[in-house]
Coordinates of C-alpha atoms and ligand atoms in Angstrom, one line a residue:
M131 CA 20.6 -32.1 -15.8
T132 CA 20.4 -29.1 -13.9
S133 CA 17.5 -28.1 -11.5
S134 CA 16.3 -24.7 -11.8
L135 CA 17.4 -24.0 -8.1
D136 CA 21.1 -24.5 -9.8
I137 CA 20.8 -21.7 -12.0
A138 CA 18.8 -19.0 -9.8
R139 CA 20.3 -16.4 -7.9
E140 CA 20.6 -17.4 -4.5
S141 CA 18.8 -14.4 -3.0
Y142 CA 15.5 -16.0 -5.0
R143 CA 15.5 -19.5 -3.8
S144 CA 13.5 -18.7 -0.9
I145 CA 11.0 -16.5 -2.9
S146 CA 7.8 -18.1 -4.5
L147 CA 5.2 -16.2 -6.8
Y148 CA 2.8 -13.8 -5.1
A149 CA 0.0 -16.0 -5.0
P150 CA -3.0 -14.4 -3.1
N151 CA -6.5 -16.3 -3.7
R152 CA -7.6 -13.7 -6.9
A153 CA -10.1 -16.1 -8.2
P154 CA -13.3 -13.8 -9.3
A155 CA -15.6 -13.2 -6.7
R156 CA -18.9 -12.0 -6.8
V157 CA -18.1 -9.4 -4.4
D158 CA -14.5 -8.5 -4.1
L159 CA -13.7 -6.9 -1.0
S160 CA -9.9 -8.4 -0.9
D161 CA -7.5 -5.8 -2.4
N162 CA -8.3 -2.3 -1.1
T163 CA -9.3 -0.9 -4.4
N164 CA -11.7 1.9 -5.4
L165 CA -15.1 0.0 -5.0
W166 CA -16.6 3.0 -6.7
G167 CA -15.2 2.4 -10.3
V168 CA -12.9 4.6 -12.2
P169 CA -12.8 8.4 -12.1
P170 CA -14.8 9.5 -15.1
A171 CA -12.5 11.8 -16.4
A172 CA -9.6 9.0 -16.5
A173 CA -11.8 6.8 -18.3
R174 CA -12.6 9.4 -21.1
A175 CA -8.6 9.8 -21.6
I176 CA -7.6 6.2 -21.9
A177 CA -10.7 5.7 -24.5
G178 CA -9.3 8.9 -26.3
A179 CA -5.9 7.8 -26.2
V180 CA -6.0 4.5 -27.9
A181 CA -6.4 5.2 -31.1
G182 CA -3.3 7.6 -31.7
A183 CA 0.4 7.8 -31.4
A184 CA 0.1 7.0 -27.6
V185 CA 0.1 3.3 -28.5
T186 CA 2.7 3.3 -31.1
R187 CA 5.6 5.3 -29.6
Y188 CA 7.2 5.3 -26.4
P189 CA 5.8 6.7 -23.5
N190 CA 7.6 9.8 -21.5
L191 CA 11.2 8.4 -20.3
Y192 CA 10.3 9.5 -16.5
A193 CA 6.7 10.9 -17.1
A194 CA 7.8 14.3 -16.8
E195 CA 4.3 15.9 -17.2
L196 CA 2.8 13.4 -14.5
K197 CA 5.4 14.4 -11.9
R198 CA 4.4 18.1 -12.4
E199 CA 1.1 17.2 -11.6
L200 CA 1.6 14.8 -8.7
A201 CA 3.9 17.7 -7.3
A202 CA 1.1 20.1 -7.5
Y203 CA -1.1 17.5 -5.9
L204 CA 1.5 17.0 -2.9
G205 CA 2.3 20.9 -2.6
A206 CA 6.0 19.8 -3.8
A207 CA 8.4 20.8 -6.6
P208 CA 8.5 18.6 -9.7
D209 CA 12.2 17.5 -9.1
T210 CA 11.2 15.9 -5.8
V211 CA 8.9 13.6 -7.5
V212 CA 9.4 9.9 -9.0
T213 CA 7.0 8.0 -10.6
G214 CA 6.9 4.2 -10.8
C215 CA 5.0 1.2 -12.3
G216 CA 2.5 1.0 -9.6
S217 CA 4.3 2.2 -5.9
D218 CA 5.5 -1.4 -5.5
D219 CA 7.9 -0.6 -8.5
V220 CA 9.1 2.6 -6.8
L221 CA 9.5 0.6 -3.3
D222 CA 11.4 -2.0 -5.3
S223 CA 13.6 0.4 -6.9
A224 CA 14.2 2.5 -3.7
V225 CA 15.2 -0.6 -1.8
R226 CA 17.3 -1.5 -4.6
A227 CA 18.7 2.2 -5.2
F228 CA 19.5 2.5 -1.2
G229 CA 20.6 -1.0 -0.3
E230 CA 23.7 -3.1 -0.8
P231 CA 23.5 -6.7 -0.9
G232 CA 23.4 -8.1 2.7
D233 CA 22.5 -4.8 4.3
R234 CA 19.7 -4.8 6.5
V235 CA 15.8 -3.6 5.7
A236 CA 13.8 -3.1 8.9
V237 CA 10.3 -3.6 8.8
P238 CA 7.3 -3.8 10.9
D239 CA 5.0 -6.7 11.8
P240 CA 3.2 -7.1 10.6
S241 CA 2.8 -4.8 7.2
F242 CA 3.1 -4.7 3.6
A243 CA 3.8 -7.9 2.9
M244 CA 5.6 -7.2 -0.2
I245 CA 8.5 -5.4 1.6
P246 CA 10.5 -8.5 2.7
I247 CA 10.1 -9.8 -0.8
F248 CA 11.5 -6.7 -2.2
A249 CA 14.4 -6.8 0.2
R250 CA 15.1 -10.4 -0.8
M251 CA 14.9 -9.8 -4.3
N252 CA 17.4 -7.5 -4.1
A253 CA 19.9 -9.7 -1.9
L254 CA 19.2 -7.5 1.0
E255 CA 17.8 -9.0 4.6
P256 CA 14.8 -8.0 6.1
V257 CA 14.5 -7.8 10.0
L258 CA 11.2 -7.7 11.1
V259 CA 10.3 -5.6 14.2
P260 CA 6.8 -5.8 15.8
L261 CA 4.1 -3.2 16.4
T262 CA 3.9 -1.9 19.5
G263 CA 0.4 -3.1 21.7
D264 CA -1.3 -0.2 20.5
F265 CA -0.5 -0.9 16.8
D266 CA 2.0 1.8 16.4
A267 CA 5.5 1.2 14.9
D268 CA 8.4 0.5 17.9
A269 CA 10.7 3.4 16.9
D270 CA 13.3 2.1 19.7
A271 CA 13.4 -1.1 18.3
M272 CA 13.2 -0.2 14.4
L273 CA 16.6 2.2 15.3
A274 CA 18.3 -0.4 17.4
T275 CA 18.4 -2.7 14.2
G276 CA 21.0 0.1 13.0
A277 CA 19.3 -1.2 9.2
K278 CA 20.3 1.3 6.4
L279 CA 17.0 1.1 5.4
I280 CA 13.7 1.9 7.4
Y281 CA 10.1 1.1 6.2
L282 CA 7.0 2.3 7.9
C283 CA 3.5 2.1 6.4
S284 CA 1.1 4.9 7.4
P285 CA -2.1 4.1 7.8
N286 CA -0.4 0.4 7.9
N287 CA -1.7 -2.4 5.8
P288 CA -3.2 -4.8 7.1
T289 CA -3.8 -3.0 10.4
G290 CA -5.4 0.0 9.3
A291 CA -4.2 2.0 12.1
A292 CA -2.4 5.3 11.3
L293 CA 1.3 5.7 12.7
R294 CA 1.7 8.2 15.8
P295 CA 3.0 11.3 13.9
E296 CA 5.9 11.5 16.8
T297 CA 6.8 8.0 16.1
I298 CA 7.9 8.6 12.3
E299 CA 9.4 12.5 13.3
R300 CA 11.4 10.6 15.7
V301 CA 12.4 7.8 13.2
V302 CA 13.2 10.4 10.4
R303 CA 15.2 12.4 12.7
E304 CA 17.0 9.4 14.1
A305 CA 17.8 7.1 11.6
P306 CA 21.2 6.5 10.2
G307 CA 20.1 5.8 6.6
V308 CA 17.0 6.1 4.3
V309 CA 13.4 6.2 5.7
I310 CA 10.6 5.1 3.3
V311 CA 7.1 6.0 4.5
D312 CA 4.5 4.5 2.4
E313 CA 1.4 6.4 2.6
A314 CA -0.8 4.4 -0.1
Y315 CA -3.9 5.0 2.3
Q316 CA -3.0 8.7 3.1
E317 CA -6.3 10.1 1.9
F318 CA -8.1 8.1 3.9
S319 CA -6.5 9.7 7.0
D320 CA -6.9 12.4 9.1
R321 CA -3.6 12.5 10.2
P322 CA -1.0 14.8 9.1
S323 CA 1.2 13.4 5.8
A324 CA 4.9 12.7 6.4
T325 CA 5.4 15.2 3.3
R326 CA 5.7 17.7 6.1
L327 CA 9.1 16.6 7.3
L328 CA 10.4 16.7 3.4
A329 CA 11.6 19.8 4.0
A330 CA 13.7 19.0 6.8
S331 CA 15.0 15.6 5.9
E332 CA 17.1 14.5 2.8
R333 CA 16.7 11.1 3.6
L334 CA 12.9 10.4 3.8
L335 CA 11.1 9.4 0.7
V336 CA 7.3 9.3 1.0
C337 CA 5.6 6.8 -1.2
R338 CA 2.1 6.6 -2.5
T339 CA -0.1 5.2 -4.9
M340 CA -3.2 5.9 -7.3
S341 CA -4.5 2.5 -7.1
K342 CA -6.3 3.4 -3.9
A343 CA -8.0 6.2 -3.5
F344 CA -7.8 6.9 -7.2
G345 CA -9.3 4.0 -8.8
I346 CA -6.7 3.2 -11.2
A347 CA -4.9 0.3 -9.9
G348 CA -5.1 -1.8 -13.2
L349 CA -3.3 0.9 -14.9
R350 CA 0.0 0.8 -12.2
V351 CA 0.5 4.2 -11.1
G352 CA 2.7 4.8 -8.0
Y353 CA 4.7 7.7 -7.0
A354 CA 7.3 8.8 -4.4
A355 CA 8.4 12.5 -2.8
G356 CA 11.6 13.1 -1.4
A357 CA 14.9 15.4 -1.7
P358 CA 15.8 15.9 -5.1
S359 CA 18.8 13.9 -4.9
L360 CA 17.4 11.0 -3.0
V361 CA 14.7 10.7 -5.9
A362 CA 17.3 11.0 -8.5
E363 CA 18.7 7.8 -7.0
V364 CA 15.1 6.1 -7.2
E365 CA 14.5 7.2 -10.8
K366 CA 17.8 5.7 -11.8
S367 CA 17.3 2.3 -10.2
R368 CA 13.7 2.3 -11.6
G369 CA 14.7 2.7 -15.3
P370 CA 12.5 4.5 -18.0
Y371 CA 9.7 4.2 -19.4
K372 CA 8.1 2.6 -16.7
V373 CA 4.7 4.5 -16.6
N374 CA 2.9 3.3 -20.1
A375 CA 1.5 6.3 -22.2
L376 CA -2.2 5.4 -21.1
A377 CA -2.0 5.4 -17.6
E378 CA -0.2 8.5 -17.6
R379 CA -2.6 10.1 -19.6
A380 CA -5.6 8.5 -17.2
A381 CA -3.5 9.8 -14.3
L382 CA -3.0 13.3 -15.5
A383 CA -6.8 13.5 -16.1
A384 CA -7.8 11.9 -13.1
L385 CA -5.7 14.9 -11.2
R386 CA -6.5 17.3 -13.5
E387 CA -10.1 16.9 -13.3
D388 CA -11.3 14.3 -11.0
L389 CA -10.1 15.6 -7.7
P390 CA -13.7 16.2 -6.4
W391 CA -15.1 12.7 -7.8
V392 CA -12.0 11.3 -5.9
R393 CA -12.7 13.2 -2.7
A394 CA -16.3 12.5 -2.7
R395 CA -16.0 8.9 -2.8
V396 CA -13.2 9.2 -0.4
A397 CA -15.3 10.8 1.9
E398 CA -18.0 8.2 1.5
A399 CA -15.7 5.5 2.3
V400 CA -14.4 7.0 5.7
E401 CA -18.2 7.5 6.5
N402 CA -18.6 3.7 5.9
R403 CA -15.9 2.4 7.3
G404 CA -16.9 4.0 10.8
R405 CA -20.9 2.0 10.0
L406 CA -18.8 -0.8 9.3
A407 CA -17.0 -1.0 12.2
E408 CA -20.2 -0.8 14.5
R409 CA -21.9 -3.2 12.7
L410 CA -18.8 -5.5 13.0
R411 CA -18.6 -4.6 16.9
A412 CA -22.5 -5.5 17.1
L413 CA -21.5 -9.5 15.5
G414 CA -19.0 -9.7 19.0
L415 CA -16.0 -9.0 16.7
A416 CA -13.3 -6.4 17.9
P417 CA -12.2 -4.6 14.8
V418 CA -9.0 -2.4 14.8
P419 CA -9.7 1.3 14.7
S420 CA -8.9 2.2 11.0
Q421 CA -7.1 5.1 9.4
A422 CA -7.6 3.1 5.6
N423 CA -10.2 2.2 3.6
F424 CA -10.4 -1.4 4.8
V425 CA -11.0 -2.8 8.6
L426 CA -9.0 -5.5 10.0
V427 CA -10.7 -7.7 12.1
P428 CA -8.8 -10.1 14.2
F429 CA -10.6 -13.4 15.6
R430 CA -9.6 -17.3 15.7
G431 CA -11.1 -19.2 13.0
A432 CA -11.1 -16.0 10.4
C433 CA -9.6 -18.1 7.5
D434 CA -12.4 -21.0 8.1
V435 CA -14.8 -18.2 8.0
A436 CA -13.2 -16.4 4.6
R437 CA -13.6 -19.7 3.1
R438 CA -16.9 -20.1 3.6
M439 CA -18.0 -16.5 2.8
R440 CA -16.0 -17.1 -0.8
D441 CA -18.3 -20.1 -1.1
A442 CA -21.0 -17.7 -1.0
G443 CA -19.3 -15.3 -3.7
I444 CA -17.8 -12.8 -1.0
A445 CA -14.0 -12.1 -1.4
V446 CA -12.3 -11.1 2.0
R447 CA -8.7 -11.1 2.7
P448 CA -7.7 -13.7 5.4
F449 CA -4.4 -13.5 7.4
D450 CA -3.3 -16.4 9.4
D451 CA 0.3 -15.1 10.1
L452 CA -0.8 -11.6 12.3
G453 CA 1.4 -13.3 15.1
D454 CA 1.0 -13.8 18.6
R455 CA 3.2 -10.7 19.7
L456 CA 0.5 -8.3 19.9
P457 CA -2.0 -9.0 22.7
A458 CA -5.2 -8.3 20.0
F459 CA -3.4 -11.0 17.7
A460 CA -2.6 -13.5 20.1
A461 CA -5.9 -13.8 21.4
A462 CA -7.2 -14.7 17.9
G463 CA -4.2 -17.3 17.1
G464 CA -2.8 -14.8 14.6
E465 CA -6.1 -14.8 12.5
G466 CA -8.0 -12.1 11.0
L467 CA -10.0 -10.9 8.1
R468 CA -9.0 -7.7 6.3
I469 CA -12.1 -6.1 4.5
S470 CA -12.3 -3.4 2.1
V471 CA -14.7 -0.8 2.7
G472 CA -17.0 -0.1 -0.4
P473 CA -20.5 1.1 -1.1
W474 CA -22.8 0.7 1.8
D475 CA -24.8 -1.8 -0.2
V476 CA -21.8 -4.1 -0.9
L477 CA -20.7 -3.9 2.8
E478 CA -24.5 -5.2 3.9
E479 CA -24.0 -7.9 1.4
M480 CA -20.8 -9.0 2.8
L481 CA -22.0 -8.7 6.1
A482 CA -24.8 -11.0 5.9
A483 CA -22.3 -13.6 4.5
L484 CA -20.1 -13.1 7.4
A485 CA -23.1 -13.3 9.9
D486 CA -23.9 -16.9 8.2
A487 CA -20.1 -17.9 8.0
L488 CA -19.8 -17.0 11.8
G489 CA -23.1 -18.5 12.7
G490 CA -22.2 -21.7 10.5
Ligands
PLP618 C1 -1.3 -1.5 -2.2 C2 -0.1 -1.1 -1.6 C3 0.8 -0.9 -2.3 C4 1.1 -1.4 -3.6 O1 0.3 -0.2 -4.6 P1 0.8 0.1 -6.1 O2 0.9 1.3 -6.5 O3 -0.7 -0.8 -6.6 O4 1.7 -1.1 -6.4 C5 1.9 -0.4 -1.6 N1 1.7 -0.4 -0.3 C6 1.0 -0.4 0.6 C7 0.9 -0.5 1.9 C8 -0.3 -1.1 -0.1 O5 -1.3 -1.7 0.5

């Protein structure tokens, strides 16, 4: 009898299925989605589309209409945008498009957990490069890897900190190959977007999503902007029909009619993020300064505290692998909680459960 390992592609053998604890919780602050709900025009667009040809026919090949609307949102030209089934799909497609098997992908550590997985899935080698002590990417060390692909995330998940604009500029200027800047949380940040560097670089891909600020994570709409020659390669690698018809309609409606709604929710999230950080400090914790819609709190025993909070019906995201190379994380034994920012009454409920769990 052959074991499944014998038939699996070699680069897949060290990969396990992505399995964060997604058991339903009364209050879920674990995945940084929009806790205010679905943008209203997007909700109407889905309801209006189910009866018609949107379901029986294939969707657009490469979501041309959506690319035009996303380009307008970014202030870019339509042929500089590629879409995907979530930005996960765009990131995976980009890794595959620009990396040959065996090539290296430089990834900050800690950062978005899916990137090393996408690297391995495409037979590339992830090279983890620790963040600096002030939560910036280490440009020298990332460039020194000589990696053909460099990934940066700003604001970074899970730290929430934005990278310094000069750091991103320098990596884009000096990198030997393609640089991906993941801006999944850019809407919550007051730092300039890396899209401003697109005109000067043929090798920069700025990745965005409609899963966080736009509130449609379940519909899976991601996108990226870059030079036309660059996004064409990502599009080939991605393949046709990846944004389904209902998702495209909802995304179009959100971009055309829901921007004021989205901006108001983002403003509320930014305000609540500040209030939350203050309350966490009052509990004796030291949240990392955040430019995203979540806050990372490193402290020893965080995983135990997360378990107790979950028993009380509140889900937050525990980490036990933040490492010991950054002083803030070493002092916490590599543990921390990442807490999504939502409406204030929800955060109050979370804070009560957190205070109980810390005391217990
Ligand atoms: C949530 C997240 C994504 C994935 O978003 P989808 O568009 O839902 O696939 C990408 N990058 C980072 C850093 C994220 O936190």
